[in-house]
Tab-separated table of C-alpha atoms in Angstrom:
chain	number	residue	atom	x	y	z
A	13	MET	CA	166.859	130.810	66.030
A	14	ILE	CA	166.445	133.693	68.489
A	15	GLU	CA	166.214	137.206	67.132
A	16	ALA	CA	168.429	138.778	69.798
A	17	SER	CA	169.404	137.411	73.169
A	18	THR	CA	168.174	139.313	76.194
A	19	ARG	CA	170.730	137.561	78.430
A	20	TYR	CA	171.840	139.788	81.340
A	21	GLN	CA	169.277	142.446	80.441
A	22	LEU	CA	165.995	143.460	82.018
A	23	LEU	CA	162.558	142.653	80.729
A	24	VAL	CA	160.176	145.378	81.834
A	25	SER	CA	156.519	144.502	81.391
A	26	VAL	CA	154.202	146.874	79.624
A	27	PRO	CA	151.871	148.536	82.141
A	28	ASP	CA	148.746	146.561	81.237
A	29	LEU	CA	150.222	143.144	80.445
A	30	GLY	CA	147.176	141.320	81.789
A	31	ASP	CA	149.117	138.495	83.470
A	32	ALA	CA	149.067	138.558	87.283
A	33	ASN	CA	152.454	136.807	87.368
A	34	PHE	CA	154.106	139.594	85.410
A	35	ASP	CA	152.033	142.782	85.690
A	36	GLN	CA	154.390	145.700	86.337
A	37	THR	CA	157.402	143.450	86.823
A	38	VAL	CA	161.090	143.694	86.092
A	39	VAL	CA	162.777	140.409	85.162
A	40	TYR	CA	166.549	139.922	85.143
A	41	VAL	CA	167.318	137.466	82.341
A	42	VAL	CA	170.001	134.963	83.355
A	43	GLU	CA	169.899	132.872	80.172
A	44	HIS	CA	168.345	133.272	76.718
A	45	ASP	CA	169.255	131.072	73.774
A	46	ASP	CA	167.608	128.875	71.139
A	47	ALA	CA	166.380	126.444	73.829
A	48	GLY	CA	164.481	129.156	75.736
A	49	ALA	CA	165.062	131.657	78.509
A	50	PHE	CA	164.999	131.974	82.261
A	51	GLY	CA	165.297	134.797	84.742
A	52	VAL	CA	163.899	136.117	87.984
A	53	VAL	CA	161.327	138.771	88.811
A	54	LEU	CA	163.178	141.398	90.841
A	55	ASN	CA	160.239	143.276	92.332
A	56	ARG	CA	157.961	140.708	93.978
A	57	PRO	CA	158.990	140.469	97.644
A	58	THR	CA	157.013	138.125	99.855
A	59	GLU	CA	156.361	138.605	103.555
A	60	THR	CA	158.334	135.455	104.396
A	61	ASP	CA	161.423	136.329	106.425
A	62	ILE	CA	164.539	134.470	105.292
A	63	GLY	CA	165.844	134.231	108.869
A	64	ASP	CA	162.806	132.167	109.849
A	65	HIS	CA	163.763	129.477	107.332
A	66	LEU	CA	167.524	129.842	106.895
A	67	PRO	CA	168.790	131.301	110.190
A	68	ASP	CA	172.419	130.230	109.727
A	69	LEU	CA	173.294	131.954	106.445
A	70	SER	CA	176.786	133.412	106.522
A	71	ILE	CA	176.148	135.902	103.707
A	72	PRO	CA	174.084	139.030	104.413
A	73	VAL	CA	170.762	139.359	102.632
A	74	VAL	CA	169.997	142.684	100.969
A	75	SER	CA	167.072	144.485	102.605
A	76	PRO	CA	164.277	143.627	102.665
A	77	GLY	CA	165.349	140.297	104.182
A	78	VAL	CA	162.522	138.287	102.663
A	79	PHE	CA	162.176	135.731	99.897
A	80	PHE	CA	161.163	137.092	96.488
A	81	ILE	CA	158.849	135.382	94.008
A	82	GLY	CA	161.206	134.899	91.058
A	83	GLY	CA	158.398	133.679	88.835
A	84	PRO	CA	155.713	131.054	88.496
A	85	VAL	CA	158.008	128.112	87.656
A	86	SER	CA	159.219	125.822	90.480
A	87	VAL	CA	157.874	127.980	93.296
A	88	GLY	CA	159.351	126.492	96.447
A	89	GLY	CA	162.749	126.007	94.823
A	90	LEU	CA	165.610	128.269	95.848
A	91	LEU	CA	167.608	130.563	93.575
A	92	ALA	CA	170.112	133.167	94.793
A	93	LEU	CA	171.768	136.138	93.133
A	94	GLY	CA	174.604	137.926	94.867
A	95	ARG	CA	177.306	140.526	94.586
A	96	ARG	CA	180.909	139.297	94.460
A	97	ARG	CA	183.257	140.887	96.966
A	98	LEU	CA	185.868	143.063	95.265
A	99	GLY	CA	189.144	141.193	94.869
A	100	ALA	CA	187.886	137.995	96.522
A	101	GLU	CA	187.875	134.551	94.981
A	102	ALA	CA	184.309	133.312	94.708
A	103	ALA	CA	183.416	129.670	95.307
A	104	HIS	CA	180.211	127.858	94.286
A	105	VAL	CA	178.981	130.663	92.053
A	106	ALA	CA	178.530	131.286	88.342
A	107	GLU	CA	179.818	134.724	87.462
A	108	LEU	CA	177.423	137.131	85.779
A	109	PRO	CA	178.308	140.568	84.358
A	110	GLY	CA	179.859	143.156	86.649
A	111	PRO	CA	179.913	142.099	90.279
A	112	LEU	CA	176.891	139.795	90.011
A	113	ALA	CA	176.857	136.037	90.568
A	114	LEU	CA	174.374	133.179	90.497
A	115	ILE	CA	174.902	131.270	93.745
A	116	ASP	CA	174.681	127.488	94.094
A	117	PRO	CA	171.727	127.071	96.498
A	118	GLU	CA	172.931	123.785	98.010
A	119	ALA	CA	176.378	125.213	98.741
A	120	LEU	CA	174.700	128.310	100.188
A	121	VAL	CA	172.624	126.281	102.643
A	122	GLU	CA	175.723	124.239	103.568
A	123	GLY	CA	177.759	127.429	104.222
A	124	GLU	CA	180.271	126.701	101.461
A	125	VAL	CA	179.824	129.849	99.332
A	126	GLU	CA	182.719	132.314	99.446
A	127	GLY	CA	183.464	135.724	97.979
A	128	ILE	CA	179.914	137.076	98.095
A	129	ASP	CA	179.176	140.143	100.226
A	130	ALA	CA	175.392	140.424	99.735
A	131	MET	CA	172.597	138.431	98.123
A	132	ARG	CA	168.895	138.134	97.415
A	133	LEU	CA	166.946	134.863	97.561
A	134	PHE	CA	164.164	133.889	95.189
A	135	THR	CA	161.609	131.127	95.222
A	136	GLY	CA	160.666	130.085	91.724
A	137	TYR	CA	161.821	131.553	88.463
A	138	SER	CA	160.488	132.860	85.168
A	139	GLY	CA	160.905	130.484	82.252
A	140	TRP	CA	160.116	130.473	78.556
A	141	GLY	CA	160.317	127.646	76.044
A	142	ALA	CA	162.100	127.870	72.696
A	143	GLY	CA	160.927	130.985	70.852
A	144	GLN	CA	158.330	131.911	73.490
A	145	LEU	CA	160.092	134.979	74.904
A	146	ASP	CA	161.014	136.171	71.411
A	147	ALA	CA	157.327	136.005	70.436
A	148	GLU	CA	156.265	137.911	73.567
A	149	ILE	CA	158.831	140.642	72.870
A	150	ALA	CA	157.727	140.856	69.216
A	151	ALA	CA	154.102	141.144	70.381
A	152	GLY	CA	155.052	144.134	72.552
A	153	ALA	CA	154.602	142.534	75.988
A	154	TRP	CA	158.112	143.422	77.185
A	155	HIS	CA	160.569	146.275	76.890
A	156	VAL	CA	164.186	145.095	76.851
A	157	VAL	CA	166.526	147.498	78.660
A	158	GLU	CA	170.021	147.463	80.138
A	159	ALA	CA	170.407	146.085	83.656
A	160	THR	CA	172.580	147.476	86.422
A	161	PRO	CA	173.783	145.591	89.524
A	162	ASP	CA	171.728	148.067	91.559
A	163	ASP	CA	168.577	146.850	89.798
A	164	VAL	CA	169.209	143.252	90.789
A	165	LEU	CA	169.895	144.044	94.444
A	166	CYS	CA	167.850	147.236	94.799
A	167	ALA	CA	166.841	148.549	98.213
A	168	GLU	CA	163.324	149.526	97.102
A	169	PRO	CA	162.026	146.631	95.000
A	170	GLU	CA	158.405	147.830	95.087
A	171	ALA	CA	159.481	150.975	93.190
A	172	LEU	CA	161.781	149.193	90.705
A	173	TRP	CA	159.326	148.932	87.790
A	174	ARG	CA	158.623	152.675	87.859
A	175	THR	CA	162.288	153.536	88.456
A	176	VAL	CA	163.494	151.501	85.473
A	177	MET	CA	160.728	152.804	83.194
A	178	ARG	CA	161.307	156.436	84.120
A	179	ARG	CA	165.080	156.326	83.611
A	180	GLN	CA	164.544	155.216	79.986
A	181	GLY	CA	163.088	158.573	79.010
A	182	GLY	CA	160.512	159.271	76.318
A	183	ARG	CA	157.517	156.969	75.881
A	184	LEU	CA	158.780	154.452	78.435
A	185	ALA	CA	159.141	157.141	81.083
A	186	SER	CA	155.543	158.162	80.537
A	187	GLN	CA	154.435	154.517	80.852
A	188	GLY	CA	156.120	154.526	84.264
A	189	LEU	CA	153.355	156.888	85.388
A	190	TYR	CA	150.703	154.241	84.755
A	191	PRO	CA	148.528	153.817	87.881
A	192	GLU	CA	148.928	150.634	89.936
A	193	ASP	CA	145.177	150.144	89.763
A	194	PRO	CA	143.767	151.691	86.560
A	195	SER	CA	140.190	151.301	87.838
A	196	VAL	CA	140.767	154.117	90.339
A	197	ASN	CA	142.025	156.476	87.660
């Protein structure tokens, strides 16, 4: 049985996690229960322009208009998070807290998604088996903090890890000052 669900919260890696997939990352947790957990890394943009691969999308992509690496599982698969339009009926989405929604990727490609005014696209996701995330949190690999819609669709994803750490105050804020490359310190 899980200790406490991190569903709809952020996992913020400790500065020196030692895992290239998750060093200085912020993960939005979409699901976390006894079977495991999954989410997406919010601050790993690629250089691959979405318009080069999906030129006919009817929903605007939040800048930067590139695919993000959501995690090491199923890289190449498509996952989309978006912001529901105020007062609009949304179709082909699973509602998340606040204005956020998980968008059906097939319906997105087919142009069938409605009620979304902006989105971000991810390739791959972050996944944990039963009890795995709980053990990593207990071992001190992750800080669990509240998420905001602005975190999920932030305009400056490269700065997100530091931004989230610093807004926590105290010890976490000081960890946000950790150098990107400690060897040059």
